[in-house]
mmCIF file of C-alpha atoms and ligand atoms in Angstrom:
data_model
loop_
_atom_site.group_PDB
_atom_site.id
_atom_site.type_symbol
_atom_site.label_atom_id
_atom_site.label_comp_id
_atom_site.label_asym_id
_atom_site.label_seq_id
_atom_site.Cartn_x
_atom_site.Cartn_y
_atom_site.Cartn_z
ATOM 1 C CA UNK A 1 -5.819 -13.666 -12.510
ATOM 2 C CA UNK A 2 -6.119 -11.083 -9.777
ATOM 3 C CA UNK A 3 -7.435 -7.656 -8.924
ATOM 4 C CA UNK A 4 -7.618 -5.231 -6.050
ATOM 5 C CA UNK A 5 -10.331 -2.757 -5.161
ATOM 6 C CA UNK A 6 -10.794 -0.167 -2.421
ATOM 7 C CA UNK A 7 -14.346 1.163 -2.043
ATOM 8 C CA UNK A 8 -14.957 4.336 -0.001
ATOM 9 C CA UNK A 9 -12.352 3.475 2.618
ATOM 10 C CA UNK A 10 -12.409 5.505 5.829
ATOM 11 C CA UNK A 11 -9.713 5.394 8.449
ATOM 12 C CA UNK A 12 -9.201 7.452 11.614
ATOM 13 C CA UNK A 13 -5.952 7.639 13.549
ATOM 14 C CA UNK A 14 -5.899 6.727 17.250
ATOM 15 C CA UNK A 15 -5.959 10.454 18.129
ATOM 16 C CA UNK A 16 -9.230 10.858 16.186
ATOM 17 C CA UNK A 17 -7.671 12.610 13.165
ATOM 18 C CA UNK A 18 -9.238 11.551 9.852
ATOM 19 C CA UNK A 19 -6.476 10.025 7.714
ATOM 20 C CA UNK A 20 -8.640 8.689 4.881
ATOM 21 C CA UNK A 21 -12.075 10.147 4.296
ATOM 22 C CA UNK A 22 -13.321 8.337 1.212
ATOM 23 C CA UNK A 23 -10.644 6.399 -0.710
ATOM 24 C CA UNK A 24 -11.754 4.488 -3.797
ATOM 25 C CA UNK A 25 -9.719 2.968 -6.632
ATOM 26 C CA UNK A 26 -9.223 -0.261 -8.534
ATOM 27 C CA UNK A 27 -6.133 -2.074 -9.812
ATOM 28 C CA UNK A 28 -7.181 -4.289 -12.710
ATOM 29 C CA UNK A 29 -5.826 -7.738 -13.520
ATOM 30 C CA UNK A 30 -2.194 -7.539 -14.643
ATOM 31 C CA UNK A 31 -1.885 -3.774 -14.102
ATOM 32 C CA UNK A 32 1.168 -2.208 -12.464
ATOM 33 C CA UNK A 33 0.029 0.868 -10.574
ATOM 34 C CA UNK A 34 1.966 3.300 -8.369
ATOM 35 C CA UNK A 35 0.733 4.791 -5.107
ATOM 36 C CA UNK A 36 2.325 8.216 -4.632
ATOM 37 C CA UNK A 37 2.078 11.010 -2.084
ATOM 38 C CA UNK A 38 4.127 13.055 0.375
ATOM 39 C CA UNK A 39 5.625 11.586 3.551
ATOM 40 C CA UNK A 40 2.827 10.951 6.031
ATOM 41 C CA UNK A 41 0.049 11.183 3.414
ATOM 42 C CA UNK A 42 -1.189 7.692 4.334
ATOM 43 C CA UNK A 43 0.276 5.335 1.700
ATOM 44 C CA UNK A 44 1.559 2.688 4.118
ATOM 45 C CA UNK A 45 -1.692 2.831 6.092
ATOM 46 C CA UNK A 46 -3.658 2.373 2.879
ATOM 47 C CA UNK A 47 -1.559 -0.687 1.933
ATOM 48 C CA UNK A 48 -2.049 -2.137 5.422
ATOM 49 C CA UNK A 49 -5.809 -1.680 5.052
ATOM 50 C CA UNK A 50 -5.686 -3.443 1.667
ATOM 51 C CA UNK A 51 -3.607 -6.267 3.169
ATOM 52 C CA UNK A 52 -6.175 -6.762 5.950
ATOM 53 C CA UNK A 53 -3.593 -5.880 8.588
ATOM 54 C CA UNK A 54 -5.684 -2.892 9.711
ATOM 55 C CA UNK A 55 -9.474 -2.735 9.722
ATOM 56 C CA UNK A 56 -11.096 0.266 8.007
ATOM 57 C CA UNK A 57 -13.701 2.301 9.930
ATOM 58 C CA UNK A 58 -15.825 2.365 6.794
ATOM 59 C CA UNK A 59 -15.801 1.037 3.214
ATOM 60 C CA UNK A 60 -14.657 -2.209 1.667
ATOM 61 C CA UNK A 61 -11.573 -3.976 0.300
ATOM 62 C CA UNK A 62 -11.851 -6.664 -2.325
ATOM 63 C CA UNK A 63 -8.935 -8.781 -3.583
ATOM 64 C CA UNK A 64 -8.952 -11.754 -5.912
ATOM 65 C CA UNK A 65 -5.888 -13.958 -6.416
ATOM 66 C CA UNK A 66 -3.505 -14.565 -3.509
ATOM 67 C CA UNK A 67 -2.024 -11.457 -1.928
ATOM 68 C CA UNK A 68 1.735 -11.048 -1.376
ATOM 69 C CA UNK A 69 2.982 -8.094 0.670
ATOM 70 C CA UNK A 70 6.359 -6.425 1.062
ATOM 71 C CA UNK A 71 6.190 -4.147 4.130
ATOM 72 C CA UNK A 72 8.104 -0.850 4.237
ATOM 73 C CA UNK A 73 10.419 -2.116 7.036
ATOM 74 C CA UNK A 74 12.130 -4.701 4.777
ATOM 75 C CA UNK A 75 15.595 -3.284 4.243
ATOM 76 C CA UNK A 76 15.910 -2.110 7.834
ATOM 77 C CA UNK A 77 15.336 -5.372 9.751
ATOM 78 C CA UNK A 78 17.245 -5.123 13.025
ATOM 79 C CA UNK A 79 15.808 -8.011 15.076
ATOM 80 C CA UNK A 80 16.941 -11.621 15.208
ATOM 81 C CA UNK A 81 14.886 -13.144 12.438
ATOM 82 C CA UNK A 82 16.657 -15.382 9.957
ATOM 83 C CA UNK A 83 16.532 -15.492 6.168
ATOM 84 C CA UNK A 84 14.178 -18.445 6.483
ATOM 85 C CA UNK A 85 11.879 -16.469 8.851
ATOM 86 C CA UNK A 86 11.772 -13.579 6.383
ATOM 87 C CA UNK A 87 10.982 -15.827 3.411
ATOM 88 C CA UNK A 88 8.303 -17.645 5.417
ATOM 89 C CA UNK A 89 6.764 -14.304 6.479
ATOM 90 C CA UNK A 90 6.107 -13.289 2.844
ATOM 91 C CA UNK A 91 4.699 -16.711 1.884
ATOM 92 C CA UNK A 92 1.152 -17.937 1.599
ATOM 93 C CA UNK A 93 -0.710 -18.614 4.880
ATOM 94 C CA UNK A 94 -0.512 -22.434 4.608
ATOM 95 C CA UNK A 95 3.291 -22.267 4.330
ATOM 96 C CA UNK A 96 3.435 -19.886 7.297
ATOM 97 C CA UNK A 97 1.289 -22.242 9.397
ATOM 98 C CA UNK A 98 3.286 -25.346 8.445
ATOM 99 C CA UNK A 99 6.595 -23.567 9.158
ATOM 100 C CA UNK A 100 5.351 -22.567 12.609
ATOM 101 C CA UNK A 101 4.477 -26.209 13.306
ATOM 102 C CA UNK A 102 7.939 -27.399 12.189
ATOM 103 C CA UNK A 103 9.631 -24.750 14.379
ATOM 104 C CA UNK A 104 7.592 -25.752 17.437
ATOM 105 C CA UNK A 105 8.227 -29.492 16.858
ATOM 106 C CA UNK A 106 11.965 -28.888 16.401
ATOM 107 C CA UNK A 107 12.123 -26.861 19.601
ATOM 108 C CA UNK A 108 10.354 -29.706 21.448
ATOM 109 C CA UNK A 109 12.646 -32.395 20.124
ATOM 110 C CA UNK A 110 15.683 -30.361 21.225
ATOM 111 C CA UNK A 111 14.365 -30.042 24.784
ATOM 112 C CA UNK A 112 12.349 -33.267 25.451
ATOM 113 C CA UNK A 113 13.399 -35.902 22.953
ATOM 114 C CA UNK A 114 10.714 -38.477 23.802
ATOM 115 C CA UNK A 115 8.534 -40.553 21.517
ATOM 116 C CA UNK A 116 5.685 -38.010 21.507
ATOM 117 C CA UNK A 117 8.097 -35.272 20.436
ATOM 118 C CA UNK A 118 9.472 -37.469 17.668
ATOM 119 C CA UNK A 119 5.951 -38.302 16.453
ATOM 120 C CA UNK A 120 5.031 -34.615 16.465
ATOM 121 C CA UNK A 121 8.164 -33.809 14.475
ATOM 122 C CA UNK A 122 7.381 -36.485 11.891
ATOM 123 C CA UNK A 123 3.846 -35.094 11.621
ATOM 124 C CA UNK A 124 5.138 -31.532 11.216
ATOM 125 C CA UNK A 125 7.446 -32.609 8.382
ATOM 126 C CA UNK A 126 4.630 -34.429 6.692
ATOM 127 C CA UNK A 127 2.422 -31.320 6.987
ATOM 128 C CA UNK A 128 5.307 -29.242 5.587
ATOM 129 C CA UNK A 129 5.409 -31.537 2.546
ATOM 130 C CA UNK A 130 1.607 -31.374 2.260
ATOM 131 C CA UNK A 131 1.710 -27.546 2.281
ATOM 132 C CA UNK A 132 4.256 -27.790 -0.580
ATOM 133 C CA UNK A 133 6.975 -26.465 1.696
ATOM 134 C CA UNK A 134 9.717 -28.363 -0.157
ATOM 135 C CA UNK A 135 8.626 -26.790 -3.448
ATOM 136 C CA UNK A 136 8.779 -23.383 -1.737
ATOM 137 C CA UNK A 137 12.340 -24.168 -0.605
ATOM 138 C CA UNK A 138 13.306 -24.882 -4.208
ATOM 139 C CA UNK A 139 12.042 -21.413 -5.178
ATOM 140 C CA UNK A 140 13.816 -19.850 -2.162
ATOM 141 C CA UNK A 141 17.033 -21.451 -3.376
ATOM 142 C CA UNK A 142 16.704 -19.483 -6.626
ATOM 143 C CA UNK A 143 15.960 -16.360 -4.571
ATOM 144 C CA UNK A 144 19.004 -16.629 -2.281
ATOM 145 C CA UNK A 145 21.200 -17.474 -5.274
ATOM 146 C CA UNK A 146 19.938 -14.396 -7.149
ATOM 147 C CA UNK A 147 19.956 -11.981 -4.192
ATOM 148 C CA UNK A 148 22.906 -13.241 -2.120
ATOM 149 C CA UNK A 149 24.824 -15.586 -4.393
ATOM 150 C CA UNK A 150 24.505 -18.540 -1.975
ATOM 151 C CA UNK A 151 22.188 -21.561 -1.945
ATOM 152 C CA UNK A 152 19.212 -21.603 0.428
ATOM 153 C CA UNK A 153 20.740 -24.438 2.429
ATOM 154 C CA UNK A 154 23.573 -22.110 3.462
ATOM 155 C CA UNK A 155 21.639 -18.843 3.621
ATOM 156 C CA UNK A 156 18.581 -19.946 5.590
ATOM 157 C CA UNK A 157 19.999 -19.535 9.139
ATOM 158 C CA UNK A 158 21.752 -16.257 8.465
ATOM 159 C CA UNK A 159 20.330 -13.316 10.437
ATOM 160 C CA UNK A 160 18.570 -10.864 8.151
ATOM 161 C CA UNK A 161 20.140 -7.886 9.953
ATOM 162 C CA UNK A 162 23.526 -9.030 8.630
ATOM 163 C CA UNK A 163 22.287 -8.466 5.062
ATOM 164 C CA UNK A 164 22.537 -4.986 3.542
ATOM 165 C CA UNK A 165 19.301 -3.020 3.054
ATOM 166 C CA UNK A 166 19.414 -3.637 -0.688
ATOM 167 C CA UNK A 167 19.983 -7.381 -0.200
ATOM 168 C CA UNK A 168 16.981 -7.594 2.128
ATOM 169 C CA UNK A 169 14.777 -5.838 -0.431
ATOM 170 C CA UNK A 170 16.063 -7.909 -3.331
ATOM 171 C CA UNK A 171 15.520 -11.180 -1.458
ATOM 172 C CA UNK A 172 11.879 -10.404 -0.665
ATOM 173 C CA UNK A 173 11.240 -9.075 -4.181
ATOM 174 C CA UNK A 174 12.686 -12.264 -5.701
ATOM 175 C CA UNK A 175 10.424 -14.346 -3.455
ATOM 176 C CA UNK A 176 7.258 -12.374 -4.226
ATOM 177 C CA UNK A 177 7.892 -12.086 -7.961
ATOM 178 C CA UNK A 178 8.667 -15.816 -8.253
ATOM 179 C CA UNK A 179 5.937 -16.825 -5.781
ATOM 180 C CA UNK A 180 2.364 -17.954 -6.399
ATOM 181 C CA UNK A 181 0.521 -14.805 -5.249
ATOM 182 C CA UNK A 182 -1.197 -12.997 -8.128
ATOM 183 C CA UNK A 183 -1.530 -9.604 -6.415
ATOM 184 C CA UNK A 184 1.476 -7.819 -4.899
ATOM 185 C CA UNK A 185 1.548 -4.830 -2.562
ATOM 186 C CA UNK A 186 5.068 -3.377 -2.439
ATOM 187 C CA UNK A 187 5.824 -0.574 0.013
ATOM 188 C CA UNK A 188 8.882 1.302 -1.289
ATOM 189 C CA UNK A 189 10.468 -1.737 -2.978
ATOM 190 C CA UNK A 190 13.207 0.417 -4.539
ATOM 191 C CA UNK A 191 14.363 1.957 -1.282
ATOM 192 C CA UNK A 192 17.981 0.834 -0.573
ATOM 193 C CA UNK A 193 18.413 -0.505 -4.128
ATOM 194 C CA UNK A 194 21.397 0.835 -6.060
ATOM 195 C CA UNK A 195 21.010 1.981 -9.677
ATOM 196 C CA UNK A 196 21.434 -1.500 -11.246
ATOM 197 C CA UNK A 197 19.016 -2.826 -8.599
ATOM 198 C CA UNK A 198 16.438 -0.197 -9.554
ATOM 199 C CA UNK A 199 16.855 -1.016 -13.253
ATOM 200 C CA UNK A 200 16.370 -4.708 -12.410
ATOM 201 C CA UNK A 201 13.175 -3.910 -10.493
ATOM 202 C CA UNK A 202 11.886 -1.775 -13.372
ATOM 203 C CA UNK A 203 12.390 -4.679 -15.808
ATOM 204 C CA UNK A 204 10.707 -7.132 -13.453
ATOM 205 C CA UNK A 205 7.704 -4.842 -12.995
ATOM 206 C CA UNK A 206 7.444 -4.433 -16.765
ATOM 207 C CA UNK A 207 7.573 -8.142 -17.512
ATOM 208 C CA UNK A 208 5.497 -9.524 -14.636
ATOM 209 C CA UNK A 209 1.963 -10.689 -15.342
ATOM 210 C CA UNK A 210 1.002 -10.133 -11.732
ATOM 211 C CA UNK A 211 -1.213 -7.300 -10.512
ATOM 212 C CA UNK A 212 0.993 -4.844 -8.621
ATOM 213 C CA UNK A 213 0.411 -1.765 -6.464
ATOM 214 C CA UNK A 214 3.717 -0.216 -5.388
ATOM 215 C CA UNK A 215 4.730 2.833 -3.379
ATOM 216 C CA UNK A 216 7.739 4.815 -4.534
ATOM 217 C CA UNK A 217 9.266 8.280 -4.283
ATOM 218 C CA UNK A 218 11.624 7.620 -7.222
ATOM 219 C CA UNK A 219 10.619 9.601 -10.304
ATOM 220 C CA UNK A 220 12.551 7.422 -12.710
ATOM 221 C CA UNK A 221 11.083 4.158 -11.461
ATOM 222 C CA UNK A 222 7.620 5.728 -11.410
ATOM 223 C CA UNK A 223 7.850 7.000 -14.966
ATOM 224 C CA UNK A 224 9.285 3.749 -16.308
ATOM 225 C CA UNK A 225 7.206 1.153 -14.475
ATOM 226 C CA UNK A 226 3.761 2.550 -13.574
ATOM 227 C CA UNK A 227 0.821 2.455 -15.987
ATOM 228 C CA UNK A 228 -1.443 4.444 -13.676
ATOM 229 C CA UNK A 229 -0.954 6.601 -10.622
ATOM 230 C CA UNK A 230 -3.033 6.544 -7.448
ATOM 231 C CA UNK A 231 -2.306 9.840 -5.733
ATOM 232 C CA UNK A 232 -2.794 10.471 -2.014
ATOM 233 C CA UNK A 233 -3.097 14.180 -1.141
ATOM 234 C CA UNK A 234 -3.131 15.116 2.533
ATOM 235 C CA UNK A 235 -5.812 17.587 3.630
ATOM 236 C CA UNK A 236 -7.433 18.671 6.881
ATOM 237 C CA UNK A 237 -10.539 16.589 6.159
ATOM 238 C CA UNK A 238 -8.532 13.397 5.511
ATOM 239 C CA UNK A 239 -6.309 12.531 2.591
ATOM 240 C CA UNK A 240 -7.894 12.779 -0.794
ATOM 241 C CA UNK A 241 -7.205 9.795 -3.060
ATOM 242 C CA UNK A 242 -7.540 10.261 -6.824
ATOM 243 C CA UNK A 243 -6.469 8.269 -9.867
ATOM 244 C CA UNK A 244 -4.481 9.490 -12.856
ATOM 245 C CA UNK A 245 -5.149 7.117 -15.743
ATOM 246 C CA UNK A 246 -1.848 7.883 -17.491
ATOM 247 C CA UNK A 247 1.746 7.288 -16.444
ATOM 248 C CA UNK A 248 3.986 9.433 -14.261
ATOM 249 C CA UNK A 249 5.182 11.519 -17.236
ATOM 250 C CA UNK A 250 1.772 13.242 -17.433
ATOM 251 C CA UNK A 251 0.942 13.026 -13.707
ATOM 252 C CA UNK A 252 2.282 16.456 -12.689
ATOM 253 C CA UNK A 253 0.320 18.268 -15.390
ATOM 254 C CA UNK A 254 -2.820 16.324 -14.477
ATOM 255 C CA UNK A 255 -2.285 17.268 -10.831
ATOM 256 C CA UNK A 256 -1.826 20.938 -11.699
ATOM 257 C CA UNK A 257 -4.976 20.881 -13.835
ATOM 258 C CA UNK A 258 -6.879 19.236 -11.011
ATOM 259 C CA UNK A 259 -5.817 21.948 -8.559
ATOM 260 C CA UNK A 260 -6.636 24.637 -11.153
ATOM 261 C CA UNK A 261 -10.115 23.100 -11.553
ATOM 262 C CA UNK A 262 -10.628 23.183 -7.780
ATOM 263 C CA UNK A 263 -9.445 26.795 -7.673
ATOM 264 C CA UNK A 264 -11.892 27.662 -10.443
ATOM 265 C CA UNK A 265 -14.727 25.954 -8.523
ATOM 266 C CA UNK A 266 -13.700 27.785 -5.365
ATOM 267 C CA UNK A 267 -13.579 31.130 -7.246
ATOM 268 C CA UNK A 268 -17.058 30.525 -8.679
ATOM 269 C CA UNK A 269 -18.379 29.559 -5.273
ATOM 270 C CA UNK A 270 -16.868 32.725 -3.766
ATOM 271 C CA UNK A 271 -18.445 34.867 -6.517
ATOM 272 C CA UNK A 272 -21.834 33.243 -5.952
ATOM 273 C CA UNK A 273 -21.441 33.691 -2.195
ATOM 274 C CA UNK A 274 -20.602 37.386 -2.656
ATOM 275 C CA UNK A 275 -23.598 37.827 -4.983
ATOM 276 C CA UNK A 276 -25.987 36.205 -2.461
ATOM 277 C CA UNK A 277 -24.537 38.273 0.361
ATOM 278 C CA UNK A 278 -25.138 41.500 -1.564
ATOM 279 C CA UNK A 279 -28.682 40.345 -2.342
ATOM 280 C CA UNK A 280 -29.402 39.622 1.324
ATOM 281 C CA UNK A 281 -28.084 43.035 2.315
ATOM 282 C CA UNK A 282 -30.359 44.720 -0.236
ATOM 283 C CA UNK A 283 -33.359 42.675 0.952
ATOM 284 C CA UNK A 284 -32.621 43.515 4.564
ATOM 285 C CA UNK A 285 -32.898 47.203 3.741
ATOM 286 C CA UNK A 286 -36.133 46.657 1.783
ATOM 287 C CA UNK A 287 -37.563 44.364 4.514
ATOM 288 C CA UNK A 288 -37.396 47.225 6.933
ATOM 289 C CA UNK A 289 -40.156 48.896 4.873
ATOM 290 C CA UNK A 290 -42.333 45.917 3.745
ATOM 291 C CA UNK A 291 -43.741 42.736 5.508
ATOM 292 C CA UNK A 292 -43.699 40.765 2.189
ATOM 293 C CA UNK A 293 -39.999 41.496 1.717
ATOM 294 C CA UNK A 294 -39.382 40.475 5.346
ATOM 295 C CA UNK A 295 -40.544 36.873 4.569
ATOM 296 C CA UNK A 296 -38.356 36.658 1.456
ATOM 297 C CA UNK A 297 -35.430 38.016 3.444
ATOM 298 C CA UNK A 298 -35.750 35.229 6.087
ATOM 299 C CA UNK A 299 -35.960 32.556 3.348
ATOM 300 C CA UNK A 300 -32.829 33.972 1.720
ATOM 301 C CA UNK A 301 -30.824 33.892 4.954
ATOM 302 C CA UNK A 302 -31.172 30.082 5.138
ATOM 303 C CA UNK A 303 -29.067 29.779 1.941
ATOM 304 C CA UNK A 304 -25.921 30.633 3.903
HETATM 305 N N1 ATP B 1 -0.673 4.460 15.247
HETATM 306 C C1 ATP B 1 -0.612 5.737 14.868
HETATM 307 N N2 ATP B 1 -0.844 6.743 15.730
HETATM 308 C C2 ATP B 1 -0.805 8.043 15.347
HETATM 309 N N3 ATP B 1 -0.529 8.435 14.089
HETATM 310 C C3 ATP B 1 -0.292 7.470 13.189
HETATM 311 C C4 ATP B 1 -0.324 6.084 13.513
HETATM 312 N N4 ATP B 1 -0.043 5.375 12.393
HETATM 313 C C5 ATP B 1 0.150 6.270 11.405
HETATM 314 N N5 ATP B 1 0.015 7.530 11.892
HETATM 315 C C6 ATP B 1 0.136 8.786 11.127
HETATM 316 O O1 ATP B 1 -0.586 8.615 9.932
HETATM 317 C C7 ATP B 1 0.007 9.341 8.869
HETATM 318 C C8 ATP B 1 0.194 8.436 7.678
HETATM 319 O O2 ATP B 1 1.233 7.488 7.922
HETATM 320 P P1 ATP B 1 1.758 6.506 6.784
HETATM 321 O O3 ATP B 1 2.832 5.680 7.383
HETATM 322 O O4 ATP B 1 0.589 5.801 6.205
HETATM 323 O O5 ATP B 1 2.354 7.541 5.727
HETATM 324 P P2 ATP B 1 3.111 7.291 4.340
HETATM 325 O O6 ATP B 1 2.329 8.002 3.285
HETATM 326 O O7 ATP B 1 3.381 5.858 4.158
HETATM 327 O O8 ATP B 1 4.495 8.101 4.559
HETATM 328 P P3 ATP B 1 6.008 7.756 4.055
HETATM 329 O O9 ATP B 1 6.128 8.273 2.648
HETATM 330 O O10 ATP B 1 6.855 8.574 4.993
HETATM 331 O O11 ATP B 1 6.242 6.291 4.200
HETATM 332 C C9 ATP B 1 1.304 9.921 9.446
HETATM 333 O O12 ATP B 1 1.064 11.280 9.789
HETATM 334 C C10 ATP B 1 1.557 9.087 10.686
HETATM 335 O O13 ATP B 1 2.256 9.822 11.658
HETATM 336 MG MG1 MG B 2 5.065 4.672 4.069
#
């Protein structure tokens, strides 16, 4: 069981620009929802706010069920992290902590191999077992077999930058989809995937029982995998976030209707404004001849 909710989120960029003015939406238990919008609209920032990586300047985030996150950079890793580092980084916090302890203890034993270092290493391994690290490694073995065709034992020390973009994505997707977290945030999971890879992802998103919010620019994936669309529209007063309750097939019409509705509201407002302006002009002329009209004229001016 899991869910995700953003309530009136506000976020300002370091230069003071409003990126999100008032973003609210909910992803219900088991729903697969897409987050769409133009480049720079604020999708990645919104996911980082939901993941707790950034703090909002206003509003609330609520998540139930563990949260698993695939950042947008997966696929273009260029640093020295290994397959094991990558798999650890998308694991639950207790696994991440225990892995850090094992790394530190191993480093120590390689430099000062005294009794204290050996004790610390034994403790780290015991904590790894306690955190169910060995069970995680069994799952990672299935992931490396599926994504890279090699067992975890062989794949774990390989540098991620030697994997293709699609292999990096597939590896992290395998880990998150097979992992224990109930809520997944996926930032452009299909980027770098070839056509069979995209079809695979589509199937996985359709069959998973997890709660998923994913960002994509791919129309086909969006129309096949998303039940609902959260749309981020950039505007001068901060991006506007609205929810289309149907799939991507009806999203464009809903968006057009929404803009048409706004245009209609704007047209009505302009008509009303023009009517009031004409009224004020008439009153101004009459006020010149009557003190009673002068008071009504001043009251009317405040409506602008
Ligand atoms: N630290 C920062 N300083 C200044 N501007 C920033 C910062 N972080 C993000 N931005 C700006 O915020 C806007 C939203 O960025 P974000 O990465 O959330 O967009 P996005 O919708 O994910 O775009 P894309 O589809 O290209 O991934 C962009 O205009 C970006 O330049
Ligand atoms: Mg992005």
